[in-house]
Tab-separated table of C-alpha atoms in Angstrom:
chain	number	residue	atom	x	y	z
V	1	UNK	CA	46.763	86.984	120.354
V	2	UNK	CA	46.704	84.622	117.588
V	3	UNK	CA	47.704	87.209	115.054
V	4	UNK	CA	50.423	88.186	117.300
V	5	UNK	CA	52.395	85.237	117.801
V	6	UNK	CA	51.988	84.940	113.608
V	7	UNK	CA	54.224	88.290	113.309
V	8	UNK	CA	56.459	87.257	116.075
V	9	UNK	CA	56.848	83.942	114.734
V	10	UNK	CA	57.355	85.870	111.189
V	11	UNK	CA	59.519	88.941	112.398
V	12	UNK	CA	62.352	86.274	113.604
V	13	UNK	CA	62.496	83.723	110.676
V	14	UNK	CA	63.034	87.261	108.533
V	15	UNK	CA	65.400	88.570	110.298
V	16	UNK	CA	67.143	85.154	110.434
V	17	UNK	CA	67.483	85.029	106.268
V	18	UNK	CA	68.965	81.916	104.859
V	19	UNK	CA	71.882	83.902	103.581
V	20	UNK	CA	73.110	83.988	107.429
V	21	UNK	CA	72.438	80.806	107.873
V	22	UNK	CA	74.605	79.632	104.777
V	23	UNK	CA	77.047	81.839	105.734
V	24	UNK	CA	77.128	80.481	109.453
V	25	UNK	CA	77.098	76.770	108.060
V	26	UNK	CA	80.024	77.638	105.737
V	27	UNK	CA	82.064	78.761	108.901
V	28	UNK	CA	81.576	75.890	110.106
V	29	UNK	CA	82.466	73.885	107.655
V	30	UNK	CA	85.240	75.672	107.614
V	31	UNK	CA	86.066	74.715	111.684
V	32	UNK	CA	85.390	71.823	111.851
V	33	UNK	CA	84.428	69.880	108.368
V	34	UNK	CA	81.118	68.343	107.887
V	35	UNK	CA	80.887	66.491	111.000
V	36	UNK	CA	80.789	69.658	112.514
V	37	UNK	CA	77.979	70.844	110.757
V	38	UNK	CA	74.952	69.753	112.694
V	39	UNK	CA	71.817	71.881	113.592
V	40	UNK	CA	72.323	72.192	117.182
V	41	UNK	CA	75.956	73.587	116.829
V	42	UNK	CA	73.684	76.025	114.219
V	43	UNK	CA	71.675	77.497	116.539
V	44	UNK	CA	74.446	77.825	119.387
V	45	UNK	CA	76.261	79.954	116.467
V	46	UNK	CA	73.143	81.831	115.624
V	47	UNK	CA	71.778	82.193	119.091
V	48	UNK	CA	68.359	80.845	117.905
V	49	UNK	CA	66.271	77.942	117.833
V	50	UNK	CA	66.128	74.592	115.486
V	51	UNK	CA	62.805	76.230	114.008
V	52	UNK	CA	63.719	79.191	112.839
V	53	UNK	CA	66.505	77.381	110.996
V	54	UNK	CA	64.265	74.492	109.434
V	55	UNK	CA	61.860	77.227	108.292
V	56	UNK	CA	64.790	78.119	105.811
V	57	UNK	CA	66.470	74.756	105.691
V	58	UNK	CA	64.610	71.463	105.842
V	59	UNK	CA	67.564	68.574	106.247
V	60	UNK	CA	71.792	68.622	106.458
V	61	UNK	CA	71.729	67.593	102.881
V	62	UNK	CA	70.177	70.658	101.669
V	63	UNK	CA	72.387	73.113	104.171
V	64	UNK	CA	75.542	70.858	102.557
V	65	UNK	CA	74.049	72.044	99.115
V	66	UNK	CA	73.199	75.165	99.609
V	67	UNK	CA	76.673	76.470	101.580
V	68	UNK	CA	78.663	74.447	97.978
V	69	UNK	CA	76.541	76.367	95.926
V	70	UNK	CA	77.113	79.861	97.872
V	71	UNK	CA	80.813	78.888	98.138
V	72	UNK	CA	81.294	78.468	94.036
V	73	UNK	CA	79.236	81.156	93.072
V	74	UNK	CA	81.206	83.761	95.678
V	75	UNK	CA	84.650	81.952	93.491
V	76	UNK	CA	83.511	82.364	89.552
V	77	UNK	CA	81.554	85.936	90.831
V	78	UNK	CA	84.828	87.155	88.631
V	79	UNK	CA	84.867	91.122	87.674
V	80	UNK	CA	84.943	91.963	83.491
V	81	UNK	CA	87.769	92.872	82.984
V	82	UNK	CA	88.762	96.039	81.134
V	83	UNK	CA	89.197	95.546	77.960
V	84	UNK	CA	87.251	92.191	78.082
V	85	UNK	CA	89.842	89.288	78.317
V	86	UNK	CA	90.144	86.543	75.827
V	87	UNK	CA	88.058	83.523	76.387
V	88	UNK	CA	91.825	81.914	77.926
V	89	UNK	CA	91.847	84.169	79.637
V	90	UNK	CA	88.162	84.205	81.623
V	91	UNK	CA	88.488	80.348	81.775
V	92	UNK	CA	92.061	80.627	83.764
V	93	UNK	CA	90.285	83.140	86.002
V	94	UNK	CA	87.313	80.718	86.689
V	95	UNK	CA	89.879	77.694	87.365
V	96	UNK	CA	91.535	80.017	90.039
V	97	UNK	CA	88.482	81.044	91.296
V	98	UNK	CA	87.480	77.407	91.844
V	99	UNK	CA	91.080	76.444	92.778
V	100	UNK	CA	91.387	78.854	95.330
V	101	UNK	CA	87.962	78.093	96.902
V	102	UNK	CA	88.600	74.427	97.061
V	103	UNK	CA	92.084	75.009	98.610
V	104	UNK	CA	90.572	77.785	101.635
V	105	UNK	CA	87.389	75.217	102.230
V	106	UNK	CA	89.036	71.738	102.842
V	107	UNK	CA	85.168	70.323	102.688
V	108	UNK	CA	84.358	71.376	99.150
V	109	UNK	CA	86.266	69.521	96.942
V	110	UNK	CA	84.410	66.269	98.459
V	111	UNK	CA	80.887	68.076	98.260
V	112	UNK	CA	81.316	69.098	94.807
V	113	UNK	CA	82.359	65.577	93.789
V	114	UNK	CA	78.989	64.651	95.841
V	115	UNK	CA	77.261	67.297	93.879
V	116	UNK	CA	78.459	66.161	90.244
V	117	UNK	CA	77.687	62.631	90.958
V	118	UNK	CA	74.173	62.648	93.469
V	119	UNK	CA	72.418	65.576	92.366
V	120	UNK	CA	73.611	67.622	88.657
V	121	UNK	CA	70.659	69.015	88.144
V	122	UNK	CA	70.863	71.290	90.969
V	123	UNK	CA	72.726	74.612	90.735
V	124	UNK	CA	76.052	73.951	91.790
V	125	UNK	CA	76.607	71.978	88.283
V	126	UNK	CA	75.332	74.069	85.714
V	127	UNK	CA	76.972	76.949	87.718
V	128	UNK	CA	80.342	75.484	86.893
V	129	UNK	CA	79.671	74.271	83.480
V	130	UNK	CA	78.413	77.274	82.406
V	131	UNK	CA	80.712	79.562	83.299
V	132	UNK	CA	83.066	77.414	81.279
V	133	UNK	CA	80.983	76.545	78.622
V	134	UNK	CA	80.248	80.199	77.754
V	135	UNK	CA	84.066	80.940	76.924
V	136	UNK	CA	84.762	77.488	74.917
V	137	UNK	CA	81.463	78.505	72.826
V	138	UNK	CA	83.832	82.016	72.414
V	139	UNK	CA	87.156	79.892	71.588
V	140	UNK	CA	84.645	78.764	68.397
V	141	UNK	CA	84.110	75.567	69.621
V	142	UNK	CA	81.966	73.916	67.646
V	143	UNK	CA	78.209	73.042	69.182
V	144	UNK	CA	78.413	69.151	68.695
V	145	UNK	CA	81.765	69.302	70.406
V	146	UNK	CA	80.738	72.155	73.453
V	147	UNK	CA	80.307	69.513	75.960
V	148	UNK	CA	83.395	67.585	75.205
V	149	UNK	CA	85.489	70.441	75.739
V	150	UNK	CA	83.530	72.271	79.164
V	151	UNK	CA	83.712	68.579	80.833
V	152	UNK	CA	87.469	67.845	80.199
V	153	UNK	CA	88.153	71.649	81.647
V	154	UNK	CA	85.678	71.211	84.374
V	155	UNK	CA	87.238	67.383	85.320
V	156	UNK	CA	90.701	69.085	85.189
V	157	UNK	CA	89.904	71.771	87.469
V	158	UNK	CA	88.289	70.093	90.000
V	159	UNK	CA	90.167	66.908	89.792
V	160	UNK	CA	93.753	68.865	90.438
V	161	UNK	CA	92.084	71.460	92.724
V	162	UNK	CA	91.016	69.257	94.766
V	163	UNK	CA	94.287	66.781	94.936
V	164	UNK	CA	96.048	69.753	95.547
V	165	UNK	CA	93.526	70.326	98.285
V	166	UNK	CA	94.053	66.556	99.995
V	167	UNK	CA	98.010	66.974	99.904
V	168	UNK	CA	96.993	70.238	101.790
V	169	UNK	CA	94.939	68.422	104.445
V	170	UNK	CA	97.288	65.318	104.665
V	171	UNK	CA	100.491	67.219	105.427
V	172	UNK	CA	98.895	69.110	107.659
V	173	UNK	CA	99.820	72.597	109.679
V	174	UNK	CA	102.881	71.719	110.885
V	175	UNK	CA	104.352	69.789	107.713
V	176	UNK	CA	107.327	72.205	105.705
V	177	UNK	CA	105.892	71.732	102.034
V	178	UNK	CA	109.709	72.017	100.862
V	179	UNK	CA	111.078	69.808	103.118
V	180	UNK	CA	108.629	67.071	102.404
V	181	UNK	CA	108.760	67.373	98.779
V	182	UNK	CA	112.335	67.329	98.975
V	183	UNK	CA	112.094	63.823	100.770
V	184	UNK	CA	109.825	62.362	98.229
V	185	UNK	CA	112.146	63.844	95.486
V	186	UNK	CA	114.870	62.401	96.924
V	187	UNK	CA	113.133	58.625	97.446
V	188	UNK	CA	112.414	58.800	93.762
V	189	UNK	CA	115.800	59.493	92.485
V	190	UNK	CA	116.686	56.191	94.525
V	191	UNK	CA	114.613	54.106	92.665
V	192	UNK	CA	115.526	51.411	90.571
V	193	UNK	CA	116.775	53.126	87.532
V	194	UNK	CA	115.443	49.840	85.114
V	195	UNK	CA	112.047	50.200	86.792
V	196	UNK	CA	111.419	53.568	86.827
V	197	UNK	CA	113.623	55.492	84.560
V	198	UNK	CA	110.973	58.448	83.431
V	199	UNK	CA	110.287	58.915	87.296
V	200	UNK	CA	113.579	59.489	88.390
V	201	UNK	CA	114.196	62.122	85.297
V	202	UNK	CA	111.436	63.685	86.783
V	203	UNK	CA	112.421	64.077	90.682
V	204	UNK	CA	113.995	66.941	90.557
V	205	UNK	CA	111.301	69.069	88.682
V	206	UNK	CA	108.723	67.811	91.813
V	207	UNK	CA	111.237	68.959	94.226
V	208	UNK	CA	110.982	72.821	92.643
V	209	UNK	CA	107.340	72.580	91.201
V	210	UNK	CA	104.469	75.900	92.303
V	211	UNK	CA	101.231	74.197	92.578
V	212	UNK	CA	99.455	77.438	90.562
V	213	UNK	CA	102.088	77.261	88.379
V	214	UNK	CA	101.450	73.815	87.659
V	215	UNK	CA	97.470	73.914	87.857
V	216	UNK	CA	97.905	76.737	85.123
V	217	UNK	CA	100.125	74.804	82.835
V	218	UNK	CA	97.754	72.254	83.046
V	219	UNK	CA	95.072	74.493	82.035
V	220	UNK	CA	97.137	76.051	79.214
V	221	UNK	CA	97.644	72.537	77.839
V	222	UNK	CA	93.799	71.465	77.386
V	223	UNK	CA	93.240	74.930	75.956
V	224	UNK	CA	96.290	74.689	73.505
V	225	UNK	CA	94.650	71.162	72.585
V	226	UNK	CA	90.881	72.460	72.386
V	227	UNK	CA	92.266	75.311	69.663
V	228	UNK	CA	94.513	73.289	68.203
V	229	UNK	CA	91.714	70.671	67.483
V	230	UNK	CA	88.711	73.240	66.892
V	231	UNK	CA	91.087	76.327	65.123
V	232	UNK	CA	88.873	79.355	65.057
V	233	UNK	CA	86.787	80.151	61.631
């Protein structure tokens, strides 16, 4: 009897894997942000009980972890490309990848920040850093300066990715993007022209700005700076 409740007890937490119950945690996430995320709504998703979820999961702090980290791998899981890209060019993929996945997940960009800062050691941070450390080690980079030049990209990214991300969230649904940058563009050219002269030049290029199209000119800056100050051998 004994040895029958053991394969019972073993058949369900298998076919429960923690892969479905990232997957369920990420959706959500997605719902209804981390305060939604809470074991019992779990195991009303998953039709199951809070053990077979704590056999693959032991705390909310580890599920937070473990749905950031499958989250950012799914966004820098980039194809090669045929013929391989340029080291520019793999590093703008991975900042879209990561820009993109911060802009569908509204919860990320705050987990990652908690991820950089609590824990770096776990796999969420060397995740990001490498894949961007591998291609400014192929821009010829020198070593002593490799770090230097993966942290200001990674900062970058994330930083704009997820501001871009907040505007997102604090406009909300019903907010036109064009109408509401066209208000602030239009309170800035109002200002005092004394006080804020280089703001006011400035409205009109907010008013029309892409937020890619920015985010990548951003990008394309950092990299024109990291060849300009490391020029290949």
């Amino acid at each position: 009897m004994a040895q029958r409740t053991q394969r019972t007890r073993k058949s369900r937490t298998d076919a429960l894997s923690r892969e479905r119950i990232v997957e369920a945690a990420v959706e959500l996430l997605d719902a209804d942000g981390e305060g939604g995320l809470t074991f019992r709504a779990l195991t009303e998703r998953l039709a199951t009980g809070p053990g077979a979820i704590y056999w693959h999961v032991r705390n909310k702090d580890e599920m937070l972890g473990a749905a950031t980290d499958a989250v950012v791998a799914a966004a820098l899981d980039i194809e090669p490309a045929e013929p391989p890209a340029s080291p520019q060019d793999e590093i703008r993929a991975v900042a879209l990848g990561l820009f993109d996945a911060i802009d569908w997940h509204p919860w990320l960009a705050t987990q990652l920040a908690t991820q950089l800062s609590r824990s770096p050691w776990s796999s969420v941070t060397p995740r990001i850093i490498e894949s961007i450390g591998q291609q400014v080690r192929a821009l010829g980079v020198p070593k002593g300066s490799w770090f230097t030049a993966s942290s200001a990209l990674m900062h970058y990214i994330l930083g704009a990715a997820g501001q871009n991300s907040a505007n997102g969230r604090v406009l909300g649904a019903g907010v036109d993007r064009s109408e509401f940058l066209d208000s602030v563009s239009t309170a800035w050219e109002k200002l005092d022209p004394d006080d804020y002269p280089f703001t006011r030049a400035v409205a009109d290029q907010l008013r029309e700005h892409d937020d890619r199209e920015q985010f990548l000119a951003g990008i394309a800056l950092i990299l024109t700076g990291i060849t300009t100050a490391y020029p290949p051998a």
